[in-house]
XYZ file of C-alpha atoms in Angstrom:
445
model
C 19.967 18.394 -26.577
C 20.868 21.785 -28.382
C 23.351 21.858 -31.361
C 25.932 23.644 -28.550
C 26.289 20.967 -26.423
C 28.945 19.018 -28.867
C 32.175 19.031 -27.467
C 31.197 21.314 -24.124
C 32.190 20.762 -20.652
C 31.128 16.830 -19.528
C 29.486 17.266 -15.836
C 32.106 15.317 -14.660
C 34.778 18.153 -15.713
C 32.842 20.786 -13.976
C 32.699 18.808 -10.964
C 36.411 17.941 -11.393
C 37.138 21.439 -11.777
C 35.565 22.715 -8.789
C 36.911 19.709 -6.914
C 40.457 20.729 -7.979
C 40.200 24.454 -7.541
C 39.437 23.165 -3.879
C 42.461 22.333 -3.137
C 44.012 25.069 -3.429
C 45.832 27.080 -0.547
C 43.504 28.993 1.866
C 44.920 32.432 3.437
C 42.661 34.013 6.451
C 40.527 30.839 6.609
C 41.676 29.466 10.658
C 38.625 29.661 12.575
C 38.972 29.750 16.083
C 37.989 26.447 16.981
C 39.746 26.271 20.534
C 37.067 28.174 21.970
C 34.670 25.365 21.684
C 34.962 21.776 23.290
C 35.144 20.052 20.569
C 35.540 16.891 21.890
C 32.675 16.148 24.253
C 31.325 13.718 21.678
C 34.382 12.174 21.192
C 33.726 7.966 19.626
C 30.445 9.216 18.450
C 29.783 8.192 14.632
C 27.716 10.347 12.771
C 25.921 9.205 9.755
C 25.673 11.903 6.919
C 23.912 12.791 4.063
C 25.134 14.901 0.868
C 24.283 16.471 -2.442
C 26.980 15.366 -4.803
C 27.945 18.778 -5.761
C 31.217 21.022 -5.136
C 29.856 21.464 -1.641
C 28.769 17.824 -0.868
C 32.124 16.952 -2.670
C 33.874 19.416 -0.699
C 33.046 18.018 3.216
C 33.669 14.777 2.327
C 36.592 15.582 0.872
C 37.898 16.738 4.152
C 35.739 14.756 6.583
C 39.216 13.458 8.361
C 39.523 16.927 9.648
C 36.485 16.913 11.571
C 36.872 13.421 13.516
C 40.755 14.980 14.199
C 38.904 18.160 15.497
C 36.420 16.110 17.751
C 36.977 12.284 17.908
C 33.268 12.052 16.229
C 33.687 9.746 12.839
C 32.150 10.799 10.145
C 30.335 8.235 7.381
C 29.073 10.355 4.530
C 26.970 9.646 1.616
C 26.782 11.959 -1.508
C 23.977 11.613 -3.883
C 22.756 13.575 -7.262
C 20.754 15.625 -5.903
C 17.397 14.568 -7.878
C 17.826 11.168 -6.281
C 19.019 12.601 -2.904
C 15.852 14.871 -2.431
C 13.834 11.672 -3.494
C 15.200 9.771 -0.627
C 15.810 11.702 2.339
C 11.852 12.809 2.018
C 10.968 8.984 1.820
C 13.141 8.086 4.922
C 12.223 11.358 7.139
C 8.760 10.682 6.283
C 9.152 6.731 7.837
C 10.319 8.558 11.236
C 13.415 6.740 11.332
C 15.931 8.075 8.610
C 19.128 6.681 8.164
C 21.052 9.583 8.588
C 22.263 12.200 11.473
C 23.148 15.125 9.903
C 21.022 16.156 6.207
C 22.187 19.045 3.050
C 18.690 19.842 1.852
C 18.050 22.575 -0.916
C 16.200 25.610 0.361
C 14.584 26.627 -2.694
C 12.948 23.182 -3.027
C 12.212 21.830 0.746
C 12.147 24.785 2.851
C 8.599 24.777 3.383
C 8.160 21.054 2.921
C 10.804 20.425 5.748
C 9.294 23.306 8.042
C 5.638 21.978 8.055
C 6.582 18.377 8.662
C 9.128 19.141 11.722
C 11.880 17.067 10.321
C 15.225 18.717 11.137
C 15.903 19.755 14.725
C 15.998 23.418 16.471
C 19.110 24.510 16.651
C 18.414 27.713 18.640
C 19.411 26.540 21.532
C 22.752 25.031 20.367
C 23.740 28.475 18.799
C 23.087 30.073 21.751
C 25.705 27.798 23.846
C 29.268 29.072 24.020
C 30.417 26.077 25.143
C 29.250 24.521 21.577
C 29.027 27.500 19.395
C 32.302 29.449 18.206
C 32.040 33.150 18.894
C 31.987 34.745 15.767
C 29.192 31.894 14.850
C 25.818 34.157 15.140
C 22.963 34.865 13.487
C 24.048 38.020 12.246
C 26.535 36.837 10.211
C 24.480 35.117 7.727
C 22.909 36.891 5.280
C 19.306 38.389 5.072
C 18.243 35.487 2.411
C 20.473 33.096 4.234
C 18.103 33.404 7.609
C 15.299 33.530 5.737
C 15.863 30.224 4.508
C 16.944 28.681 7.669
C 14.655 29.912 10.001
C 10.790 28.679 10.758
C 7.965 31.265 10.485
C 8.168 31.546 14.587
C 11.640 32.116 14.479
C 13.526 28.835 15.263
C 16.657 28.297 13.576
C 16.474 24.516 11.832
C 19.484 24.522 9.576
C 22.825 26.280 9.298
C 23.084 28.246 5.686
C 25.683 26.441 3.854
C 26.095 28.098 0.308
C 23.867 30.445 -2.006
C 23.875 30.768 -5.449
C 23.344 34.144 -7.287
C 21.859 34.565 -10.630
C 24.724 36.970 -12.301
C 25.395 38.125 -15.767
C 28.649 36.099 -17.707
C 29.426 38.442 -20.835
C 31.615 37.728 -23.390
C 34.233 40.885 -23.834
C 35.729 39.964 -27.142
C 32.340 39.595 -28.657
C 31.337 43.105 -27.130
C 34.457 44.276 -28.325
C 34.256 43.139 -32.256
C 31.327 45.016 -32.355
C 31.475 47.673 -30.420
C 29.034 47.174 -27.725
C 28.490 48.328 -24.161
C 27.892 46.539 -21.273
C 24.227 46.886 -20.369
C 22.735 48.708 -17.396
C 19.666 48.152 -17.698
C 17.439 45.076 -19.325
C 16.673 47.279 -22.129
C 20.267 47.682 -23.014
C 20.434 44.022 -22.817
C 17.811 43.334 -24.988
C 19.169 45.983 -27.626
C 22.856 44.250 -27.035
C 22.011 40.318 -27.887
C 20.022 41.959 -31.385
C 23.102 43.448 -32.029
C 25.524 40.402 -31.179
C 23.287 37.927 -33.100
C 25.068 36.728 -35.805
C 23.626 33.388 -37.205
C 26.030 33.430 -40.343
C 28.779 33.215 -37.675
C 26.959 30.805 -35.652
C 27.145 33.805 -32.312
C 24.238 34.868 -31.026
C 23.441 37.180 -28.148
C 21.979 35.640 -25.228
C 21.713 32.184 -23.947
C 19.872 30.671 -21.071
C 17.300 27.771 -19.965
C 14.561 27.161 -21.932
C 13.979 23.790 -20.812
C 10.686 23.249 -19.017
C 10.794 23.142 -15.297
C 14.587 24.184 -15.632
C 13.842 27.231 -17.390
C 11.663 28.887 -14.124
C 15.363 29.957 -12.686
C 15.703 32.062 -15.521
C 12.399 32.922 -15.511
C 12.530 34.187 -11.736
C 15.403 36.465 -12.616
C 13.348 38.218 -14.949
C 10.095 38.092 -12.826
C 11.871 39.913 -9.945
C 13.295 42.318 -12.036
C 9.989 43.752 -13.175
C 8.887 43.925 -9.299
C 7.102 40.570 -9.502
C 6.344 38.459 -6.105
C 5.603 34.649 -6.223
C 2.943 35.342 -3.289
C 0.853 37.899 -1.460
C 1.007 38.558 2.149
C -1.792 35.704 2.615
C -0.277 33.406 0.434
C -2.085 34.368 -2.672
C -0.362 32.954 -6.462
C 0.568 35.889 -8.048
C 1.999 34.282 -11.179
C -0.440 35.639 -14.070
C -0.456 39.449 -13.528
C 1.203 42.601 -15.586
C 4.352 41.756 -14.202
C 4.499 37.967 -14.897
C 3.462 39.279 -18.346
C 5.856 41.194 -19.264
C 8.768 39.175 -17.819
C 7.866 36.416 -19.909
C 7.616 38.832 -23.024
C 11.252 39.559 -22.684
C 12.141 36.299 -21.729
C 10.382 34.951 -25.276
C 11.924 37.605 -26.961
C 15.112 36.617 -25.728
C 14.866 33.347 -26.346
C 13.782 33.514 -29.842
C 15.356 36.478 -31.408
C 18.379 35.822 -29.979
C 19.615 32.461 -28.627
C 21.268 29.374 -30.593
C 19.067 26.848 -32.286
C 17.517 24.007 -30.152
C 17.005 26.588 -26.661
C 13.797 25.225 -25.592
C 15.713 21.973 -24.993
C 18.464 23.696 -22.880
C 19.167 23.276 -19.150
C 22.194 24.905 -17.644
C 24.461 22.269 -18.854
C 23.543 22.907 -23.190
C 23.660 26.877 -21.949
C 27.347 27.042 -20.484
C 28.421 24.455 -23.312
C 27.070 27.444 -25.777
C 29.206 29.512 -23.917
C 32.441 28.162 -23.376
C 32.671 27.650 -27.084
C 32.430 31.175 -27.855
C 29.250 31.201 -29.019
C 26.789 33.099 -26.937
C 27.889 37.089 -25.985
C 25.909 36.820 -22.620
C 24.302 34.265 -20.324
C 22.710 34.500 -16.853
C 22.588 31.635 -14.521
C 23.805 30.860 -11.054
C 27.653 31.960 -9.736
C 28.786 28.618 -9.011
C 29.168 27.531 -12.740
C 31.991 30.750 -13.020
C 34.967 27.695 -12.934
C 34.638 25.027 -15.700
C 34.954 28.672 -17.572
C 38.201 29.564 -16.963
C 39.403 26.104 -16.889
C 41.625 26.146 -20.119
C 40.623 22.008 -20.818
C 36.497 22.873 -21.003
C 36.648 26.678 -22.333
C 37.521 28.317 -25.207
C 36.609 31.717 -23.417
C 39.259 31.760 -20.859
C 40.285 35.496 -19.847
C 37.505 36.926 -21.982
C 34.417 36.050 -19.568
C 33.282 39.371 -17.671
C 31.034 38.752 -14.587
C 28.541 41.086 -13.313
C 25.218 41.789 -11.298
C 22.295 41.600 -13.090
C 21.253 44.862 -15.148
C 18.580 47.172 -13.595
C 14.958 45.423 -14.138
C 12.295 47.974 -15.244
C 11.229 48.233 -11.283
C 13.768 46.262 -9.716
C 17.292 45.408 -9.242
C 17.149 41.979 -8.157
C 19.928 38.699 -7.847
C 17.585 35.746 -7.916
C 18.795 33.727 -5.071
C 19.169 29.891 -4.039
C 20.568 27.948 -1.231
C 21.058 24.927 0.470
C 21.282 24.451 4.106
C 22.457 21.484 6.478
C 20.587 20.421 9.387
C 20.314 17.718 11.747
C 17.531 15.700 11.980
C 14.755 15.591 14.556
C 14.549 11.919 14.898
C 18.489 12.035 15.516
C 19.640 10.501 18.820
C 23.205 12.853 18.393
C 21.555 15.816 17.649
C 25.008 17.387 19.481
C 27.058 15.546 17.555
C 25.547 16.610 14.701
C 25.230 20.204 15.236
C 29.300 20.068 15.528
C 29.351 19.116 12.510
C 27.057 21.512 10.903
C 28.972 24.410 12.799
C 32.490 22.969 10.820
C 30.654 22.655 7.417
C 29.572 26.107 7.706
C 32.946 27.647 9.216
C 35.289 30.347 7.819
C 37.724 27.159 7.052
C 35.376 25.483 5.013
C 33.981 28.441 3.543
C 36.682 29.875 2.362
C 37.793 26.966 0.899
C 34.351 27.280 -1.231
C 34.879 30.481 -1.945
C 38.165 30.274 -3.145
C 37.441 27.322 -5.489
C 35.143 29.682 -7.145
C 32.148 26.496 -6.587
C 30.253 27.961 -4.099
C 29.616 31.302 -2.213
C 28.787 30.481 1.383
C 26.111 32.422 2.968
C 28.326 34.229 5.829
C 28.968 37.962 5.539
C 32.431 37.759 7.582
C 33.807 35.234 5.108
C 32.456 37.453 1.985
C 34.210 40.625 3.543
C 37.679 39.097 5.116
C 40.404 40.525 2.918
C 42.839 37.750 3.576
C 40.187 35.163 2.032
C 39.318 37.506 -0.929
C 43.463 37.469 -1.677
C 43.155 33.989 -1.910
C 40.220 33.574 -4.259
C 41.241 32.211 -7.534
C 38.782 33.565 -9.845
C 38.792 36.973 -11.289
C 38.159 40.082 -9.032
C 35.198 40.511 -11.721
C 33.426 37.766 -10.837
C 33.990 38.349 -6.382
C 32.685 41.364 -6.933
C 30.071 39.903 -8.651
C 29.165 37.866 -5.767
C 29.554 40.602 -2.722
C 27.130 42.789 -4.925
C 24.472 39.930 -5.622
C 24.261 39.783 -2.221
C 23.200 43.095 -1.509
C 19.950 42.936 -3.890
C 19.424 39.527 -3.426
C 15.614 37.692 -3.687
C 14.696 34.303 -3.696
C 14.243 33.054 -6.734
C 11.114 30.621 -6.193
C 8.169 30.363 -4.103
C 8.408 29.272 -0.248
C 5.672 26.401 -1.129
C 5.851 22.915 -0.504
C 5.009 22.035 -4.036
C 7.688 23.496 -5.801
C 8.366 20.720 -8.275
C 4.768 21.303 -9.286
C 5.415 24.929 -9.715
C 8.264 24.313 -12.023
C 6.541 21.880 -14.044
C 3.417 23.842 -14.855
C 4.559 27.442 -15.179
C 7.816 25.953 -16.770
C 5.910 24.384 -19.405
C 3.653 27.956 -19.749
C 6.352 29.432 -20.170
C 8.164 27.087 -22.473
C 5.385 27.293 -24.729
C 6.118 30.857 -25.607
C 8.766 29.586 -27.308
C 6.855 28.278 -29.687
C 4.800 31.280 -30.058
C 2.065 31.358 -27.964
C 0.913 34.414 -25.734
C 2.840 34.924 -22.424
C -0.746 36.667 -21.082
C -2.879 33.264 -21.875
C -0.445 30.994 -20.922
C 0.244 32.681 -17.555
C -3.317 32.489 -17.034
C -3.969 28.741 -17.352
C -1.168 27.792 -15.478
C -2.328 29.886 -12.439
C -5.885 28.254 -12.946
C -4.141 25.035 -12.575
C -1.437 25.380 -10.241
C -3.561 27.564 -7.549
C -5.450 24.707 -6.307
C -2.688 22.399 -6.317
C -1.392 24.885 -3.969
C -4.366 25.550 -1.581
C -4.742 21.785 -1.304
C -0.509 21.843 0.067
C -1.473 23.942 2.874
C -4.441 22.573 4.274
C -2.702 19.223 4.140
């Protein structure tokens, strides 16, 4: 671990803080739930599966309304998510999985789960009034959100649950000692962590990921930015040309003329722990870590944390995006049931309740845009509007490939090496040699 990560935020406090921040009051959040019948599956028992996370944490934390909505009891298990991912691909892969009702991460399974079938079309279902809520349609979910949940032929296999931007946490005091400007643009960004870099003071400029496999989140933020895409229309790697390049450039130059001691062993955890202690000006990461920071027990930033959309790229302006999604699977004899409870995990109630506790921004437009929720967000207006402009220039932030984990591991550890000073061009360039058939071998599978 980094030098930073000494008296930082435990995970347990971030979760704890997100967890509390949950229960907090909701204004504009009823749904109208009357116009559905609810209770046709009433005695059912539905076995679930959850991420623990602010938004596994979060439904079932309030599973009790649910079965009093519908009669259907609920029986919920939340797991870390490396071990969760781990075992729901063992037991869909057996045919006879264990569970009803599945949260899977988009930007890790999407393509796994849409070539092997797993989770049930829920086209249909949508489509139903007498199961579907009327301001439930496709519409409402956001461009990245559908792309996410829907197949290649259109069928709709998982309700968008949350998404994560990639947005820019500043520090304004540190700005503001030296006189320094928020930055437009990359370039200014680059110019502003020189100039906040103070190692004497132990403040530097910039923090981020530079662990391996980790650090391709903060990578992807960068690639988009100078107009990069993972893919060509045939499904081509396009992960060693000029624009790969010279994202990694800046993202070495970053790293190494600017960030604490120890970054190449950072994940997001070592990065916000550099933060909250006051000594990084700037760090870009996903939205949903925006409450351990003003939490007054894990921050010694609180009320001097701006949050913004990512500066201008060179050819780009681009949120890196992630998601998760729940679903219900295919071999699932309640596949009803279980689409009921989707439909409640994703509803203004329980998205507003994510939204408000600052943990999670959930992938519907009308909850994003309903004044009465946005009164009763608890963060700062910086950091909403931080969120409802992310999604307008948002881009996923990883491939659409089933092996993903492979992706991170060998262009993380390309990219990691630049670090240590090799060149961004030749490291690019092996990686792609070695990842591309990994790749082509995915697909015929």
């Amino acid at each position: 671990m980094g030098e930073f990560s000494r008296g930082g935020p435990s995970r347990r406090r971030i979760l704890a803080s997100g967890a509390a921040a949950a229960g907090l009051g909701l204004m504009g959040a009823r749904p109208a739930f009357a116009a559905v019948d609810w209770k046709r599956h009433a005695g059912t028992t539905l076995e679930v599966n959850l991420i623990k996370g602010p938004r596994g944490d979060l439904l079932q934390r309030h599973a009790a309304e649910f079965t009093a909505l519908t009669g259907i009891k609920v029986s919920s298990e939340v797991i870390p998510e490396q071990q969760q991912r781990q075992k729901i691909v063992i037991e869909l892969t057996s045919g006879r999985p264990s569970f009803d009702v599945v949260h899977l991460s988009y930007h890790v399974q999407k393509r796994q789960f849409d070539k092997a079938g797993w989770l049930a079309d829920l086209s249909g279902f949508l489509k139903d009034p007498n199961l579907t809520e009327p301001t439930l349609k496709e519409a409402d979910f956001s461009a990245a959100g559908l792309q996410y949940a829907k197949t290649p032929n259109g069928e709709m296999r998982s309700l968008p649950l949350s998404v994560d931007y990639f947005i820019l946490y500043w520090n304004k005091e540190l700005f503001q000692k030296k006189n320094v400007a928020y930055p437009e643009t990359f370039d200014d960004m680059m110019r502003a962590a020189e100039t906040l870099t103070d190692p004497k003071a132990s403040t530097y400029g910039f923090v981020g990921r530079g662990l391996r496999n980790a650090n391709m989140a903060l990578w992807g933020a960068f690639f988009l930015a100078y107009g990069g895409r993972f893919l060509d229309d045939k499904g081509n790697l396009l992960i060693d040309g000029p624009e790969a390049v010279e994202a990694t450039k800046l993202y070495q130059r970053l790293l190494t003329k600017t960030a604490p001691p120890g970054v190449v062993g950072f994940n997001w955890m070592e990065s916000m722990a550099a933060f909250t202690q006051g000594r990084a000006a700037m760090w870009l990461d996903g939205v949903g870590w925006a409450p351990p920071l003003e939490d007054p027990n894990a921050s010694r930033v609180v009320g001097k944390v701006g949050y913004a959309v990512v500066p201008k790229g060179p050819k780009d302006h681009a949120s890196a995006t992630y998601g998760d999604g729940i679903g219900v699977a295919a071999a699932s004899t309640k596949k009803e049931a279980g689409y009921l409870y989707c439909q409640w995990a994703v509803s203004k109630l329980m998205g507003a309740r994510l939204l408000q506790a600052g943990g999670g921004v959930p992938f519907r437009d009308s909850i994003l845009s309903d004044a009465e929720v946005q009164q009763g967000v608890k963060m700062p207006r910086e950091w909403l509007d931080s969120v409802i402009g992310s999604a307008k220039i948002s881009k996923l932030g990883l491939p659409v490939v089933v092996p993903v984990a492979e992706f991170r591991d060998i262009v993380g550890s390309a990219v990691t090496a630049t670090l240590s000073g090799a060149d961004p061009a030749t490291e690019l360039k092996k990686a792609a040699e070695q990842y591309r058939p990994i790749l082509e071998r995915s697909e015929k599978a």
